[in-house]
Short mmCIF file of C-alpha atoms in Angstrom, two decimals:
data_model
loop_
_atom_site.label_atom_id
_atom_site.label_comp_id
_atom_site.label_asym_id
_atom_site.label_seq_id
_atom_site.Cartn_x
_atom_site.Cartn_y
_atom_site.Cartn_z
CA MET A 225 -17.25 -25.68 -26.90
CA ASP A 226 -18.23 -23.93 -30.14
CA LEU A 227 -16.61 -20.81 -31.54
CA LEU A 228 -19.30 -18.41 -30.35
CA GLU A 229 -19.13 -19.80 -26.83
CA SER A 230 -15.33 -19.60 -26.66
CA VAL A 231 -15.34 -16.03 -28.01
CA SER A 232 -17.90 -15.03 -25.35
CA VAL A 233 -15.82 -16.67 -22.61
CA SER A 234 -12.74 -14.78 -23.87
CA LEU A 235 -14.54 -11.45 -23.95
CA PHE A 236 -15.94 -12.09 -20.48
CA LEU A 237 -12.42 -12.88 -19.22
CA LEU A 238 -11.02 -9.67 -20.68
CA ALA A 239 -13.94 -7.66 -19.30
CA VAL A 240 -13.41 -9.04 -15.77
CA VAL A 241 -9.64 -8.35 -15.93
CA PHE A 242 -10.33 -4.76 -17.04
CA PHE A 243 -13.01 -4.32 -14.38
CA VAL A 244 -10.78 -5.57 -11.54
CA LEU A 245 -7.86 -3.42 -12.68
CA LEU A 246 -10.19 -0.43 -13.15
CA CYS A 247 -11.34 -0.87 -9.54
CA LEU A 248 -7.69 -0.98 -8.48
CA TYR A 249 -6.96 2.15 -10.52
CA LEU A 250 -9.83 4.02 -8.90
CA SER A 251 -8.84 2.92 -5.40
CA ILE A 252 -5.19 3.98 -5.91
CA ARG A 253 -6.31 7.37 -7.25
CA LEU A 254 -8.77 7.82 -4.40
CA PHE A 255 -6.18 6.82 -1.81
CA SER A 256 -3.53 9.18 -3.23
CA PHE A 257 -6.10 12.00 -3.38
CA LEU A 258 -7.17 11.47 0.23
CA LEU A 259 -3.56 11.26 1.38
CA LYS A 260 -2.78 14.52 -0.40
CA LYS A 261 -5.78 16.23 1.18
CA ILE A 262 -4.85 14.98 4.65
CA GLN A 263 -1.27 16.20 4.22
CA GLN A 264 -2.49 19.59 2.95
CA GLY A 265 -4.85 19.83 5.93
CA LYS A 266 -2.00 18.98 8.28
CA LEU A 267 0.24 21.62 6.69
CA SER A 268 -2.43 24.32 6.89
CA SER A 269 -3.21 23.50 10.54
CA ASP A 270 0.55 23.70 11.29
CA ALA A 271 0.62 27.13 9.63
CA ASN A 272 -2.39 28.25 11.70
CA MET A 273 -0.66 27.13 14.86
CA LYS A 274 2.41 29.23 14.01
CA ILE A 275 0.20 32.30 13.53
CA MET B 72 27.19 -69.37 -15.29
CA PHE B 73 29.16 -66.19 -15.88
CA LEU B 74 27.12 -65.51 -19.02
CA ASN B 75 23.87 -66.09 -17.11
CA ALA B 76 24.94 -63.65 -14.43
CA LEU B 77 25.80 -61.12 -17.12
CA ARG B 78 22.42 -61.70 -18.80
CA GLU B 79 20.60 -61.21 -15.49
CA LEU B 80 22.57 -58.07 -14.77
CA TRP B 81 21.70 -56.69 -18.23
CA GLY B 82 18.05 -57.70 -17.79
CA SER B 83 17.75 -55.88 -14.49
CA SER B 84 19.58 -52.77 -15.72
CA GLY B 85 17.90 -49.69 -17.13
CA PHE B 86 19.46 -50.31 -20.58
CA ALA B 87 17.20 -53.34 -21.20
CA ALA B 88 14.07 -51.38 -20.29
CA LEU B 89 14.98 -48.24 -22.28
CA THR B 90 12.49 -47.41 -25.08
CA TRP B 91 13.17 -45.19 -28.10
CA GLN B 92 10.68 -42.64 -26.74
CA GLN B 93 12.70 -42.39 -23.54
CA VAL B 94 15.89 -41.97 -25.57
CA MET B 95 14.20 -39.08 -27.42
CA MET B 96 13.22 -37.46 -24.12
CA ILE B 97 16.73 -37.88 -22.70
CA LEU B 98 18.15 -36.20 -25.81
CA MET B 99 15.62 -33.41 -25.46
CA ALA B 100 16.56 -32.97 -21.79
CA CYS B 101 20.24 -32.74 -22.77
CA PHE B 102 19.34 -30.11 -25.39
CA LEU B 103 17.46 -28.06 -22.78
CA ILE B 104 20.44 -28.32 -20.39
CA TYR B 105 22.61 -27.06 -23.27
CA LEU B 106 20.21 -24.11 -23.85
CA ALA B 107 20.24 -23.28 -20.14
CA ILE B 108 24.03 -23.39 -19.75
CA VAL B 109 25.35 -22.19 -23.10
CA LYS B 110 22.55 -19.93 -24.36
CA LYS B 111 21.47 -18.88 -20.84
CA PHE B 112 17.73 -19.30 -21.66
CA GLU B 113 16.07 -18.80 -18.24
CA PRO B 114 18.73 -21.09 -16.69
CA LEU B 115 17.33 -20.81 -13.17
CA LEU B 116 14.26 -22.75 -14.21
CA LEU B 117 15.23 -24.47 -17.43
CA MET B 118 18.12 -26.36 -15.83
CA PRO B 119 16.09 -28.00 -13.02
CA ILE B 120 13.22 -28.66 -15.47
CA ALA B 121 15.59 -30.33 -17.93
CA PHE B 122 17.27 -32.39 -15.23
CA GLY B 123 13.90 -33.53 -13.85
CA MET B 124 12.98 -34.57 -17.39
CA LEU B 125 16.24 -36.49 -17.68
CA LEU B 126 15.74 -38.28 -14.34
CA VAL B 127 12.17 -39.36 -14.96
CA ASN B 128 12.95 -40.80 -18.38
CA LEU B 129 15.66 -43.10 -17.05
CA PRO B 130 13.80 -46.40 -16.64
CA LEU B 131 13.21 -48.31 -13.39
CA THR B 132 14.05 -45.39 -11.10
CA GLY B 133 10.50 -45.10 -9.73
CA LEU B 134 11.15 -41.48 -8.80
CA MET B 135 7.58 -40.44 -9.62
CA SER B 136 5.89 -43.66 -8.37
CA GLU B 137 2.96 -43.30 -6.04
CA PRO B 138 3.22 -45.16 -2.73
CA GLY B 139 1.60 -48.61 -2.90
CA TYR B 140 1.84 -52.23 -1.89
CA VAL B 141 3.98 -53.12 -4.94
CA THR B 142 5.81 -49.85 -5.49
CA GLY B 143 6.80 -49.33 -1.87
CA PRO B 144 6.91 -45.98 -0.10
CA GLY B 145 6.83 -43.91 -3.34
CA GLY B 146 9.48 -41.95 -5.21
CA LEU B 147 11.27 -38.81 -4.03
CA LEU B 148 9.93 -36.67 -6.86
CA TYR B 149 6.39 -37.94 -6.29
CA TYR B 150 6.44 -36.33 -2.85
CA LEU B 151 8.09 -33.14 -4.05
CA TYR B 152 5.50 -32.96 -6.86
CA GLN B 153 2.70 -32.60 -4.32
CA GLY B 154 3.78 -28.98 -3.92
CA VAL B 155 2.97 -28.39 -7.59
CA LYS B 156 -0.19 -30.48 -7.55
CA LEU B 157 -1.58 -28.62 -4.55
CA GLY B 158 -0.56 -25.21 -5.94
CA ILE B 159 1.91 -24.53 -3.11
CA TYR B 160 5.09 -23.77 -5.08
CA PRO B 161 3.65 -21.18 -7.51
CA SER B 162 2.14 -19.29 -4.57
CA LEU B 163 5.46 -19.35 -2.70
CA ILE B 164 7.24 -18.11 -5.82
CA PHE B 165 4.74 -15.24 -5.88
CA LEU B 166 5.67 -14.47 -2.26
CA GLY B 167 9.30 -14.08 -3.37
CA ILE B 168 8.34 -12.02 -6.43
CA GLY B 169 6.30 -9.71 -4.21
CA ALA B 170 9.28 -9.24 -1.89
CA MET B 171 11.48 -8.36 -4.89
CA THR B 172 9.05 -5.99 -6.61
CA ASP B 173 8.85 -2.25 -6.20
CA PHE B 174 5.27 -1.20 -6.99
CA GLY B 175 6.25 2.49 -6.70
CA PRO B 176 6.15 3.21 -10.47
CA LEU B 177 2.68 1.63 -10.67
CA ILE B 178 1.40 3.73 -7.76
CA ALA B 179 2.93 6.85 -9.30
CA ARG B 180 1.14 6.19 -12.61
CA PRO B 181 -1.85 3.91 -11.89
CA SER B 182 -3.03 4.15 -15.52
CA SER B 183 -0.27 1.56 -16.17
CA LEU B 184 -2.81 -0.96 -14.87
CA PHE B 185 -4.73 -0.69 -18.15
CA LEU B 186 -1.60 -1.65 -20.09
CA GLY B 187 -1.29 -4.71 -17.85
CA ALA B 188 -4.93 -5.54 -18.60
CA GLY B 189 -4.51 -5.01 -22.36
CA ALA B 190 -1.57 -7.40 -22.41
CA GLN B 191 -3.89 -10.25 -21.35
CA PHE B 192 -5.40 -10.11 -24.86
CA GLY B 193 -3.24 -13.05 -25.93
CA ILE B 194 -4.92 -15.28 -23.32
CA CYS B 195 -8.27 -14.64 -25.00
CA VAL B 196 -6.97 -15.25 -28.53
CA ALA B 197 -5.19 -18.45 -27.49
CA PHE B 198 -8.31 -19.69 -25.67
CA VAL B 199 -10.43 -19.24 -28.80
CA LEU B 200 -7.78 -20.89 -31.01
CA ALA B 201 -7.26 -23.82 -28.62
CA SER B 202 -11.01 -24.39 -28.39
CA ALA B 203 -11.27 -24.28 -32.19
CA LEU B 204 -8.53 -26.90 -32.40
CA GLY B 205 -10.61 -29.26 -30.27
CA PHE B 206 -9.06 -28.87 -26.82
CA GLN B 207 -11.42 -29.26 -23.84
CA PRO B 208 -12.27 -25.89 -22.20
CA SER B 209 -10.09 -26.58 -19.14
CA ASP B 210 -7.16 -27.61 -21.37
CA ALA B 211 -7.71 -24.55 -23.60
CA ALA B 212 -7.69 -22.31 -20.51
CA SER B 213 -4.41 -23.83 -19.30
CA ILE B 214 -2.79 -23.35 -22.70
CA ALA B 215 -4.15 -19.80 -23.05
CA ILE B 216 -2.58 -18.67 -19.77
CA ILE B 217 0.85 -18.96 -21.46
CA GLY B 218 -0.12 -15.57 -22.95
CA GLY B 219 0.09 -14.11 -19.46
CA ALA B 220 3.88 -14.63 -19.74
CA ASP B 221 3.99 -15.63 -16.13
CA GLY B 222 5.59 -19.01 -15.40
CA PRO B 223 4.25 -19.62 -11.87
CA THR B 224 0.72 -18.61 -12.92
CA ALA B 225 0.86 -20.94 -15.93
CA ILE B 226 2.02 -23.80 -13.68
CA PHE B 227 -0.63 -22.96 -11.07
CA ILE B 228 -3.45 -23.07 -13.62
CA ALA B 229 -2.16 -26.11 -15.55
CA SER B 230 -1.67 -28.13 -12.34
CA ARG B 231 -5.29 -27.43 -11.40
CA LEU B 232 -7.03 -27.65 -14.77
CA ALA B 233 -4.89 -29.86 -17.01
CA PRO B 234 -2.15 -31.72 -15.06
CA GLU B 235 -1.36 -33.93 -18.07
CA LEU B 236 -0.43 -30.86 -20.13
CA LEU B 237 1.67 -29.28 -17.35
CA PRO B 238 5.17 -30.07 -18.68
CA ALA B 239 4.43 -28.85 -22.21
CA ILE B 240 2.80 -25.67 -20.88
CA ALA B 241 5.60 -24.94 -18.39
CA ILE B 242 8.34 -25.49 -20.95
CA ALA B 243 6.51 -23.39 -23.58
CA ALA B 244 5.87 -20.58 -21.07
CA TYR B 245 9.47 -20.38 -19.85
CA SER B 246 10.93 -20.77 -23.34
CA TYR B 247 8.91 -17.85 -24.67
CA MET B 248 9.75 -15.75 -21.62
CA ALA B 249 13.42 -16.32 -22.44
CA LEU B 250 12.76 -15.43 -26.07
CA ILE B 251 11.05 -12.10 -25.33
CA PRO B 252 14.01 -10.05 -26.69
CA LEU B 253 13.52 -11.88 -30.01
CA ILE B 254 9.71 -12.04 -30.13
CA GLN B 255 8.68 -8.54 -29.03
CA PRO B 256 10.90 -6.02 -30.90
CA PRO B 257 9.65 -6.79 -34.45
CA ILE B 258 6.02 -6.49 -33.28
CA MET B 259 6.84 -3.25 -31.45
CA ARG B 260 8.38 -1.73 -34.56
CA LEU B 261 5.54 -2.96 -36.74
CA LEU B 262 2.77 -1.47 -34.62
CA THR B 263 4.29 1.90 -33.71
CA THR B 264 5.50 4.83 -35.77
CA LYS B 265 8.98 6.30 -35.30
CA LYS B 266 7.42 9.44 -33.84
CA GLU B 267 5.59 7.39 -31.22
CA ARG B 268 8.71 5.41 -30.29
CA GLU B 269 10.70 8.63 -29.90
CA THR B 270 8.27 10.00 -27.29
CA GLY B 271 10.04 11.04 -24.11
CA MET B 272 8.18 10.67 -20.83
CA GLU B 273 8.07 12.96 -17.81
CA GLN B 274 9.72 11.82 -14.61
CA LEU B 275 7.41 9.92 -12.26
CA ARG B 276 6.32 11.57 -9.00
CA SER B 277 7.87 10.27 -5.81
CA VAL B 278 5.72 7.81 -3.87
CA SER B 279 5.51 8.05 -0.08
CA LYS B 280 6.22 5.10 2.19
CA LEU B 281 2.64 5.18 3.48
CA GLU B 282 1.33 4.67 -0.06
CA LYS B 283 3.72 1.78 -0.63
CA VAL B 284 2.72 0.10 2.64
CA CYS B 285 -1.01 0.54 2.07
CA PHE B 286 -0.85 -0.63 -1.57
CA PRO B 287 -0.50 -4.41 -0.90
CA VAL B 288 -3.27 -4.29 1.72
CA ILE B 289 -5.67 -2.42 -0.59
CA VAL B 290 -4.91 -4.68 -3.57
CA THR B 291 -5.40 -7.83 -1.50
CA ILE B 292 -8.71 -6.72 -0.02
CA LEU B 293 -10.07 -5.48 -3.34
CA CYS B 294 -8.89 -8.34 -5.59
CA VAL B 295 -9.76 -11.14 -3.19
CA LEU B 296 -13.20 -9.69 -2.45
CA LEU B 297 -13.91 -9.31 -6.15
CA LEU B 298 -12.40 -12.66 -7.16
CA PRO B 299 -11.78 -15.04 -4.24
CA SER B 300 -10.04 -17.62 -6.45
CA VAL B 301 -7.04 -15.26 -6.91
CA ALA B 302 -6.31 -15.36 -3.17
CA PRO B 303 -3.37 -17.84 -3.31
CA LEU B 304 -1.51 -15.84 -5.98
CA ILE B 305 -2.42 -12.23 -5.20
CA GLY B 306 -2.40 -12.88 -1.44
CA MET B 307 1.15 -14.25 -1.47
CA LEU B 308 2.37 -11.60 -3.94
CA MET B 309 1.09 -8.83 -1.74
CA LEU B 310 2.29 -10.45 1.50
CA GLY B 311 5.81 -10.56 0.04
CA ASN B 312 5.48 -6.91 -0.96
CA LEU B 313 4.26 -5.93 2.49
CA PHE B 314 7.34 -7.65 3.99
CA ARG B 315 9.48 -5.48 1.73
CA GLU B 316 7.73 -2.15 2.14
CA SER B 317 6.92 -2.29 5.86
CA GLY B 318 10.64 -2.20 6.68
CA VAL B 319 10.07 -3.95 10.00
CA VAL B 320 10.58 -7.57 8.89
CA GLU B 321 13.88 -7.34 7.05
CA ARG B 322 14.71 -10.99 7.77
CA LEU B 323 11.43 -12.29 6.34
CA SER B 324 11.79 -10.08 3.30
CA GLU B 325 15.37 -11.28 2.74
CA THR B 326 14.32 -14.91 3.11
CA ALA B 327 11.35 -14.57 0.77
CA GLN B 328 13.37 -12.92 -1.99
CA ASN B 329 16.46 -15.14 -1.68
CA SER B 330 16.53 -18.48 0.16
CA LEU B 331 12.84 -19.36 -0.05
CA ILE B 332 12.37 -18.51 -3.72
CA ASN B 333 15.58 -20.38 -4.61
CA ILE B 334 14.56 -23.53 -2.73
CA VAL B 335 11.07 -23.49 -4.21
CA THR B 336 12.47 -22.87 -7.70
CA ILE B 337 14.56 -26.04 -7.41
CA PHE B 338 11.59 -28.16 -6.27
CA LEU B 339 9.25 -26.60 -8.81
CA GLY B 340 11.64 -26.97 -11.73
CA VAL B 341 12.70 -30.55 -11.03
CA THR B 342 9.17 -31.82 -10.41
CA VAL B 343 7.63 -30.03 -13.40
CA GLY B 344 10.39 -31.56 -15.54
CA ALA B 345 9.69 -34.92 -13.95
CA THR B 346 6.12 -34.86 -15.25
CA ALA B 347 7.49 -34.85 -18.81
CA ASN B 348 7.67 -38.57 -19.35
CA ALA B 349 7.78 -40.02 -22.85
CA GLU B 350 4.15 -41.27 -22.83
CA THR B 351 2.60 -37.91 -21.96
CA PHE B 352 5.05 -35.57 -23.70
CA LEU B 353 5.71 -37.12 -27.12
CA ARG B 354 2.29 -36.37 -28.61
CA PRO B 355 1.12 -34.07 -31.41
CA GLN B 356 -0.67 -32.07 -28.69
CA THR B 357 2.69 -30.85 -27.37
CA ILE B 358 3.57 -29.24 -30.71
CA MET B 359 0.12 -27.63 -30.81
CA ILE B 360 0.62 -26.26 -27.28
CA VAL B 361 4.01 -24.78 -28.22
CA GLY B 362 2.45 -23.16 -31.32
CA LEU B 363 -0.56 -21.82 -29.40
CA GLY B 364 1.75 -20.46 -26.70
CA LEU B 365 3.61 -18.44 -29.33
CA PHE B 366 0.31 -17.02 -30.62
CA ALA B 367 -0.71 -16.15 -27.07
CA PHE B 368 2.57 -14.33 -26.48
CA ILE B 369 2.40 -12.40 -29.75
CA PHE B 370 -1.20 -11.29 -29.18
CA SER B 371 -0.48 -10.28 -25.58
CA THR B 372 2.29 -8.02 -26.87
CA ILE B 373 -0.08 -6.63 -29.52
CA GLY B 374 -2.79 -6.00 -26.89
CA GLY B 375 -0.37 -4.09 -24.64
CA LEU B 376 0.95 -2.03 -27.55
CA LEU B 377 -2.54 -1.14 -28.81
CA LEU B 378 -3.53 0.03 -25.33
CA GLY B 379 -0.25 1.98 -25.26
CA LYS B 380 -1.24 3.67 -28.51
CA VAL B 381 -4.67 4.54 -27.12
CA MET B 382 -2.97 6.13 -24.10
CA TYR B 383 -0.55 7.96 -26.40
CA TRP B 384 -3.49 9.53 -28.23
CA ALA B 385 -5.51 10.12 -25.07
CA THR B 386 -2.63 11.96 -23.35
CA LYS B 387 -1.72 13.84 -26.57
CA GLY B 388 1.67 12.18 -26.87
CA LYS B 389 2.78 12.09 -23.26
CA ILE B 390 2.99 8.29 -23.02
CA ASN B 391 5.33 6.24 -25.17
CA PRO B 392 3.30 3.29 -26.51
CA LEU B 393 6.39 1.06 -26.28
CA ILE B 394 5.80 0.66 -22.53
CA GLY B 395 2.57 -1.19 -23.42
CA SER B 396 4.50 -4.27 -24.50
CA ALA B 397 5.89 -4.53 -20.96
CA GLY B 398 2.33 -5.30 -19.84
CA VAL B 399 3.06 -8.97 -20.45
CA SER B 400 4.38 -10.07 -17.04
CA ALA B 401 7.87 -11.54 -17.69
CA VAL B 402 9.53 -9.34 -15.06
CA PRO B 403 12.01 -7.70 -15.74
CA MET B 404 12.81 -8.87 -19.27
CA ALA B 405 9.81 -7.10 -20.88
CA THR B 406 10.76 -3.83 -19.12
CA ARG B 407 14.27 -4.00 -20.53
CA VAL B 408 12.99 -4.69 -24.06
CA SER B 409 10.72 -1.60 -23.93
CA HIS B 410 13.62 0.50 -22.65
CA ILE B 411 16.07 -0.74 -25.31
CA GLU B 412 13.58 -0.20 -28.16
CA GLY B 413 12.84 3.30 -26.85
CA GLN B 414 16.56 4.12 -26.77
CA LYS B 415 17.03 2.81 -30.30
CA ALA B 416 14.44 5.33 -31.53
CA ASN B 417 15.71 8.16 -29.36
CA PRO B 418 18.98 7.73 -27.41
CA ALA B 419 17.80 10.33 -24.87
CA ASN B 420 14.80 8.14 -23.99
CA PHE B 421 14.86 6.45 -20.61
CA LEU B 422 11.81 4.19 -20.36
CA LEU B 423 13.05 1.75 -17.72
CA MET B 424 11.15 3.25 -14.76
CA HIS B 425 8.05 3.93 -16.89
CA ALA B 426 7.88 0.35 -18.17
CA ILE B 427 8.10 -1.20 -14.69
CA GLY B 428 4.54 0.00 -13.93
CA PRO B 429 2.88 -1.91 -16.80
CA ASN B 430 5.21 -4.85 -16.15
CA VAL B 431 4.10 -5.34 -12.53
CA ALA B 432 0.50 -4.52 -13.55
CA GLY B 433 0.85 -7.46 -15.95
CA VAL B 434 1.69 -9.74 -13.02
CA ILE B 435 -1.51 -8.64 -11.26
CA GLY B 436 -3.46 -8.85 -14.54
CA SER B 437 -2.35 -12.40 -15.31
CA ALA B 438 -3.10 -13.51 -11.73
CA VAL B 439 -6.60 -12.02 -12.09
CA ALA B 440 -7.04 -13.76 -15.46
CA ALA B 441 -5.92 -17.01 -13.80
CA GLY B 442 -8.50 -16.49 -11.06
CA VAL B 443 -11.26 -15.97 -13.65
CA LEU B 444 -10.25 -19.13 -15.52
CA LEU B 445 -10.19 -21.10 -12.27
CA SER B 446 -13.65 -19.83 -11.34
CA LEU B 447 -14.99 -20.79 -14.77
CA PHE B 448 -13.35 -24.18 -15.25
CA GLY B 449 -11.94 -25.22 -11.88
#
């Protein structure tokens, strides 16, 4: 394997690692956001019920 | 007659069959046992590895012999080694690690994932260097994974891609993991300013149980769908974590993080050590692997720190770049090093909880890197 090839494999490896972890980051953020919204919705419906 | 009997006894003993290379290996094994006991360098793994090395270099034991007509039913360590060869032990170790790990800090600050990704930079540098030095791509990949600072992952990849290099890679990986408190601090001080190291960080938000329970399921689905070859490592890691966080299988969680991981560590250590026989270990390649492993480690630390600096600038000084160096897996040693360096710069700094996020992200990152290498060269 020549230098150019090994450098491209390395960059590809790093790019895939970043991509997978970026997807994980986005899914954690999305999940936390949805959870927060659901909890807020629950709280507001509880408040409505009290009224 | 008495002399003949003595001669026969000597001839059939191990002393007559002992070569100077085996003597060298036995001495090296004794040195590693010394390091494990006296210097406490990763003793949990170094001691079984060293003892396996000692056993296999004593002649005529046949402990690693394959079963055959001449050799008989095969040696004890040959059978135990199948767990390494088939990638069973590293995955079971990951199950235990998952059961021991709290992913809460990572969920509270998911941007830590990028630090874990940045700290895989050393794998790339080591791969290029190993290829330039003439190693085959699969060998170069196995050597490069030392930069992931994750022993089980290094063993998993080496056993699949370069079984003949396994002992050198395992010993290099675990030695550098033990040497993290010596390797990382000078690089951390070199790459960060005093002002950056002094940065205090805000307390992390609390993470709900629902988030912690859903995390391993989401990670497994996402990672395995994106990269099916990571399934043995990520799958087991996340199963262990689900045992822990679900709270309904206390016994399984206890077993995974204590008895199971201890038993597997013994088998893994002894059999990896047993692959280090004189013929395969005493070669110039071994020294090159040890050197490349050091480069991989150094560049992984640099990658994590540089990403830490980027996050420091991006958040206008809210993130201490020192937590970036914890992106190399090596749980929990790398976390402690970040914390200690932070406290040296500012005694009021408490980085322990903040560095756990990048540290566990590093475990996921190195498993993903391993999956990519397996897909490319497996």
